[in-house]
mmCIF file of C-alpha atoms and ligand atoms in Angstrom:
data_model
loop_
_atom_site.group_PDB
_atom_site.id
_atom_site.type_symbol
_atom_site.label_atom_id
_atom_site.label_comp_id
_atom_site.label_asym_id
_atom_site.label_seq_id
_atom_site.Cartn_x
_atom_site.Cartn_y
_atom_site.Cartn_z
ATOM 1 C CA MET X 511 32.463 4.848 -9.368
ATOM 2 C CA GLU X 512 33.854 4.864 -5.879
ATOM 3 C CA LEU X 513 31.297 5.349 -3.126
ATOM 4 C CA LYS X 514 31.426 6.007 0.586
ATOM 5 C CA PRO X 515 28.794 5.975 3.347
ATOM 6 C CA ALA X 516 26.777 9.212 3.386
ATOM 7 C CA GLU X 517 24.059 9.275 6.059
ATOM 8 C CA VAL X 518 22.683 6.807 8.559
ATOM 9 C CA LEU X 519 19.315 5.651 7.269
ATOM 10 C CA ILE X 520 18.692 3.132 10.069
ATOM 11 C CA SER X 521 20.707 3.139 13.279
ATOM 12 C CA LYS X 522 22.273 0.175 15.010
ATOM 13 C CA GLU X 523 19.800 0.565 17.875
ATOM 14 C CA ALA X 524 16.765 0.729 15.599
ATOM 15 C CA ILE X 525 17.928 -2.409 13.780
ATOM 16 C CA ALA X 526 18.442 -4.288 17.052
ATOM 17 C CA GLU X 527 14.990 -3.341 18.300
ATOM 18 C CA ARG X 528 13.271 -4.414 15.094
ATOM 19 C CA VAL X 529 15.270 -7.655 14.797
ATOM 20 C CA SER X 530 14.233 -8.566 18.318
ATOM 21 C CA ALA X 531 10.551 -7.828 17.560
ATOM 22 C CA ILE X 532 10.636 -10.004 14.426
ATOM 23 C CA ALA X 533 12.317 -12.811 16.390
ATOM 24 C CA LYS X 534 9.489 -12.634 18.939
ATOM 25 C CA GLU X 535 6.908 -12.974 16.163
ATOM 26 C CA ILE X 536 8.781 -15.988 14.765
ATOM 27 C CA THR X 537 9.050 -17.519 18.246
ATOM 28 C CA SER X 538 5.311 -17.310 18.856
ATOM 29 C CA ARG X 539 4.427 -18.516 15.352
ATOM 30 C CA TYR X 540 6.668 -21.624 15.515
ATOM 31 C CA ASP X 541 6.439 -22.220 19.276
ATOM 32 C CA GLY X 542 7.114 -25.895 20.079
ATOM 33 C CA GLY X 543 8.133 -26.618 16.468
ATOM 34 C CA SER X 544 11.172 -26.287 14.276
ATOM 35 C CA VAL X 545 12.352 -23.998 11.489
ATOM 36 C CA LEU X 546 15.045 -24.045 8.860
ATOM 37 C CA MET X 547 16.294 -20.478 8.505
ATOM 38 C CA VAL X 548 17.902 -20.055 5.088
ATOM 39 C CA GLY X 549 20.162 -17.029 4.744
ATOM 40 C CA ILE X 550 20.715 -15.692 1.240
ATOM 41 C CA LEU X 551 24.401 -15.073 0.693
ATOM 42 C CA ARG X 552 26.058 -12.806 1.202
ATOM 43 C CA GLY X 553 23.962 -9.817 2.226
ATOM 44 C CA ALA X 554 21.731 -11.564 4.784
ATOM 45 C CA VAL X 555 24.501 -13.134 6.878
ATOM 46 C CA ILE X 556 24.610 -10.497 9.611
ATOM 47 C CA PHE X 557 20.826 -10.136 9.795
ATOM 48 C CA LEU X 558 20.462 -13.927 10.091
ATOM 49 C CA ALA X 559 23.136 -14.139 12.789
ATOM 50 C CA ASP X 560 21.413 -11.490 14.912
ATOM 51 C CA LEU X 561 17.919 -12.812 14.261
ATOM 52 C CA VAL X 562 18.511 -16.446 15.269
ATOM 53 C CA ARG X 563 20.033 -15.396 18.581
ATOM 54 C CA GLU X 564 16.807 -13.611 19.521
ATOM 55 C CA ILE X 565 14.558 -16.589 18.765
ATOM 56 C CA GLY X 566 13.428 -18.321 21.962
ATOM 57 C CA PRO X 567 14.451 -21.844 23.042
ATOM 58 C CA SER X 568 10.898 -23.117 22.397
ATOM 59 C CA VAL X 569 11.743 -23.190 18.681
ATOM 60 C CA GLU X 570 14.273 -25.636 17.234
ATOM 61 C CA VAL X 571 16.333 -23.593 14.775
ATOM 62 C CA SER X 572 18.579 -24.893 11.991
ATOM 63 C CA ILE X 573 20.643 -22.648 9.730
ATOM 64 C CA GLU X 574 21.320 -23.073 6.035
ATOM 65 C CA PHE X 575 22.660 -20.830 3.269
ATOM 66 C CA MET X 576 22.138 -20.468 -0.430
ATOM 67 C CA LYS X 577 22.971 -18.034 -3.172
ATOM 68 C CA ALA X 578 20.950 -16.583 -6.012
ATOM 69 C CA SER X 579 21.843 -14.088 -8.672
ATOM 70 C CA SER X 580 19.814 -12.286 -11.255
ATOM 71 C CA TYR X 581 20.866 -12.059 -14.847
ATOM 72 C CA GLY X 582 19.470 -10.277 -17.870
ATOM 73 C CA ALA X 583 17.439 -7.146 -17.248
ATOM 74 C CA SER X 584 16.935 -7.624 -13.528
ATOM 75 C CA THR X 585 14.681 -4.593 -13.192
ATOM 76 C CA GLN X 586 12.282 -5.987 -15.808
ATOM 77 C CA SER X 587 9.665 -8.598 -15.076
ATOM 78 C CA SER X 588 11.501 -10.759 -17.625
ATOM 79 C CA GLY X 589 14.626 -10.761 -15.417
ATOM 80 C CA LYS X 590 15.773 -14.283 -14.583
ATOM 81 C CA VAL X 591 17.140 -15.496 -11.275
ATOM 82 C CA ALA X 592 19.632 -18.347 -11.079
ATOM 83 C CA ILE X 593 20.270 -20.407 -7.944
ATOM 84 C CA THR X 594 24.068 -20.380 -7.882
ATOM 85 C CA GLN X 595 24.516 -22.239 -4.595
ATOM 86 C CA GLN X 596 21.954 -24.797 -3.505
ATOM 87 C CA PRO X 597 21.201 -25.735 0.084
ATOM 88 C CA THR X 598 22.611 -29.126 1.081
ATOM 89 C CA MET X 599 20.211 -29.890 3.953
ATOM 90 C CA GLU X 600 17.013 -31.885 3.445
ATOM 91 C CA ILE X 601 14.167 -29.485 2.686
ATOM 92 C CA GLU X 602 11.274 -31.912 2.439
ATOM 93 C CA GLY X 603 8.841 -31.497 5.314
ATOM 94 C CA ARG X 604 10.701 -28.519 6.825
ATOM 95 C CA ASN X 605 9.264 -25.159 7.842
ATOM 96 C CA VAL X 606 11.511 -22.881 5.821
ATOM 97 C CA ILE X 607 12.062 -19.204 6.524
ATOM 98 C CA ILE X 608 13.983 -17.474 3.748
ATOM 99 C CA VAL X 609 16.067 -14.678 5.275
ATOM 100 C CA GLU X 610 17.008 -11.937 2.822
ATOM 101 C CA ASP X 611 18.527 -8.475 3.169
ATOM 102 C CA ILE X 612 16.345 -6.544 0.709
ATOM 103 C CA VAL X 613 13.269 -7.148 -1.378
ATOM 104 C CA ASP X 614 13.481 -4.869 -4.384
ATOM 105 C CA THR X 615 11.804 -6.031 -7.629
ATOM 106 C CA GLY X 616 10.711 -9.216 -5.825
ATOM 107 C CA LEU X 617 12.139 -11.464 -8.558
ATOM 108 C CA THR X 618 14.722 -13.136 -6.323
ATOM 109 C CA LEU X 619 12.256 -14.000 -3.570
ATOM 110 C CA LYS X 620 9.640 -15.209 -6.010
ATOM 111 C CA ARG X 621 12.189 -17.643 -7.448
ATOM 112 C CA LEU X 622 13.343 -18.727 -3.982
ATOM 113 C CA ARG X 623 9.797 -19.357 -2.752
ATOM 114 C CA GLU X 624 9.212 -21.545 -5.812
ATOM 115 C CA TYR X 625 12.452 -23.419 -5.146
ATOM 116 C CA PHE X 626 11.379 -24.451 -1.637
ATOM 117 C CA ALA X 627 7.822 -25.271 -2.686
ATOM 118 C CA ASP X 628 9.242 -27.466 -5.484
ATOM 119 C CA HIS X 629 11.541 -29.214 -3.008
ATOM 120 C CA GLY X 630 8.690 -30.233 -0.711
ATOM 121 C CA ALA X 631 8.973 -27.767 2.168
ATOM 122 C CA ALA X 632 6.078 -28.130 4.636
ATOM 123 C CA SER X 633 5.802 -24.339 4.739
ATOM 124 C CA VAL X 634 7.682 -21.376 3.313
ATOM 125 C CA ALA X 635 7.879 -17.879 4.777
ATOM 126 C CA VAL X 636 9.992 -14.870 3.868
ATOM 127 C CA CYS X 637 11.751 -12.555 6.299
ATOM 128 C CA VAL X 638 13.402 -9.416 4.907
ATOM 129 C CA LEU X 639 15.210 -6.657 6.702
ATOM 130 C CA LEU X 640 14.404 -3.977 4.117
ATOM 131 C CA ASP X 641 11.564 -3.567 1.670
ATOM 132 C CA LYS X 642 11.841 -1.159 -1.279
ATOM 133 C CA GLN X 643 8.117 -1.359 -1.881
ATOM 134 C CA ASP X 644 8.024 1.216 -4.702
ATOM 135 C CA ARG X 645 10.335 -0.922 -6.818
ATOM 136 C CA ARG X 646 8.239 -4.092 -6.855
ATOM 137 C CA VAL X 647 7.822 -5.697 -10.291
ATOM 138 C CA VAL X 648 6.310 -9.025 -9.220
ATOM 139 C CA ASP X 649 3.986 -9.741 -6.321
ATOM 140 C CA VAL X 650 5.594 -11.872 -3.635
ATOM 141 C CA PRO X 651 4.318 -12.529 -0.110
ATOM 142 C CA VAL X 652 6.642 -11.287 2.648
ATOM 143 C CA GLU X 653 5.658 -12.539 6.097
ATOM 144 C CA TYR X 654 8.202 -10.592 8.186
ATOM 145 C CA THR X 655 9.562 -7.142 7.297
ATOM 146 C CA GLY X 656 12.067 -5.022 9.187
ATOM 147 C CA PHE X 657 11.688 -1.625 7.529
ATOM 148 C CA VAL X 658 10.088 -0.200 4.408
ATOM 149 C CA ILE X 659 12.629 2.159 2.801
ATOM 150 C CA PRO X 660 12.615 4.544 -0.169
ATOM 151 C CA ASP X 661 14.281 3.653 -3.462
ATOM 152 C CA GLU X 662 17.818 4.513 -2.429
ATOM 153 C CA PHE X 663 20.957 2.412 -2.585
ATOM 154 C CA VAL X 664 22.021 1.316 0.891
ATOM 155 C CA VAL X 665 25.043 -0.388 2.440
ATOM 156 C CA GLY X 666 26.100 -1.758 5.809
ATOM 157 C CA TYR X 667 24.805 -4.415 8.216
ATOM 158 C CA GLY X 668 25.805 -7.078 5.680
ATOM 159 C CA MET X 669 24.927 -5.161 2.529
ATOM 160 C CA ASP X 670 27.683 -4.167 0.131
ATOM 161 C CA TYR X 671 28.787 -1.905 -2.621
ATOM 162 C CA ASP X 672 31.318 -3.818 -4.724
ATOM 163 C CA GLU X 673 31.861 -6.271 -1.801
ATOM 164 C CA LYS X 674 32.762 -3.395 0.519
ATOM 165 C CA MET X 675 31.070 -1.751 3.524
ATOM 166 C CA ARG X 676 29.285 -4.918 4.703
ATOM 167 C CA ASN X 677 30.903 -4.432 8.116
ATOM 168 C CA LEU X 678 29.239 -1.101 8.906
ATOM 169 C CA PRO X 679 27.050 -1.625 11.984
ATOM 170 C CA ALA X 680 24.211 0.608 10.749
ATOM 171 C CA ILE X 681 22.479 1.042 7.385
ATOM 172 C CA PHE X 682 23.801 3.946 5.320
ATOM 173 C CA THR X 683 22.997 5.737 2.096
ATOM 174 C CA VAL X 684 26.027 6.313 -0.157
ATOM 175 C CA ARG X 685 27.638 9.112 -2.095
ATOM 176 C CA PRO X 686 30.644 9.449 -4.428
ATOM 177 C CA VAL X 687 33.974 9.816 -2.601
ATOM 178 C CA ASP X 688 34.744 13.177 -4.203
ATOM 179 C CA GLU X 689 31.522 14.865 -3.035
HETATM 180 P P1 LIG J 1917 15.245 -8.267 -6.265
HETATM 181 O O1 LIG J 1917 14.150 -8.151 -5.240
HETATM 182 O O2 LIG J 1917 15.246 -7.100 -7.211
HETATM 183 O O3 LIG J 1917 15.199 -9.562 -7.004
HETATM 184 O O4 LIG J 1917 16.670 -8.274 -5.631
HETATM 185 C C1 LIG J 1917 16.967 -7.919 -4.349
HETATM 186 C C2 LIG J 1917 18.470 -7.982 -4.217
HETATM 187 O O5 LIG J 1917 19.065 -6.853 -4.844
HETATM 188 C C3 LIG J 1917 18.893 -7.892 -2.765
HETATM 189 O O6 LIG J 1917 19.017 -9.154 -2.180
HETATM 190 C C4 LIG J 1917 20.232 -7.207 -2.864
HETATM 191 O O7 LIG J 1917 21.225 -8.154 -3.092
HETATM 192 C C5 LIG J 1917 20.132 -6.344 -4.085
HETATM 193 N N1 LIG J 1917 19.857 -4.942 -3.702
HETATM 194 C C6 LIG J 1917 18.734 -4.240 -3.976
HETATM 195 N N2 LIG J 1917 18.806 -2.996 -3.479
HETATM 196 C C7 LIG J 1917 20.021 -2.899 -2.875
HETATM 197 C C8 LIG J 1917 20.669 -1.842 -2.133
HETATM 198 O O8 LIG J 1917 20.174 -0.725 -1.936
HETATM 199 N N3 LIG J 1917 21.905 -2.129 -1.636
HETATM 200 C C9 LIG J 1917 22.508 -3.343 -1.805
HETATM 201 N N4 LIG J 1917 23.707 -3.516 -1.261
HETATM 202 N N5 LIG J 1917 21.914 -4.355 -2.490
HETATM 203 C C10 LIG J 1917 20.679 -4.134 -3.009
#
């Protein structure tokens, strides 16, 4: 099916305001220390880029990327998540913040938290732009949340449909092109 943006769910301005508030929280939490911000490809790239630029100079920030994909019945608790691109930086002893676009079932973030714990991170936190709370299948702690949204498919601000629409500056719902 071909889809196009329908309505603005979260405006550019609202995103910017919330990103800045989260960055302030991160700055005060890690003040005088360092963090490794790990963006989950590809959807979190724009969020990560905006977020790190709002974190104050009192925090030493490094950036890393990794990729995960779910296979099998991803909406079931049995859904499996594979790490398809591993980080190359040293993780041991680092304060990791996983930066993700959306937490939906929670399966991806649960797997990612385990990955960093298994690799000796000093601490692990999760920062998501959007939380589809109603869809959660597994419990996973999320330390920083941008917005809680209803169970609707969204695109823009890094998030895609079929690798398209990531460039939209706001977050949109979608509808079929012929409607
Ligand atoms: P989960 O929490 O179910 O393991 O997976 C979350 C992932 O599903 C997100 O990182 C994102 O890639 C994808 N996802 C979930 N809902 C949406 C949505 O509304 N739009 C887009 N573009 N991706 C979504």
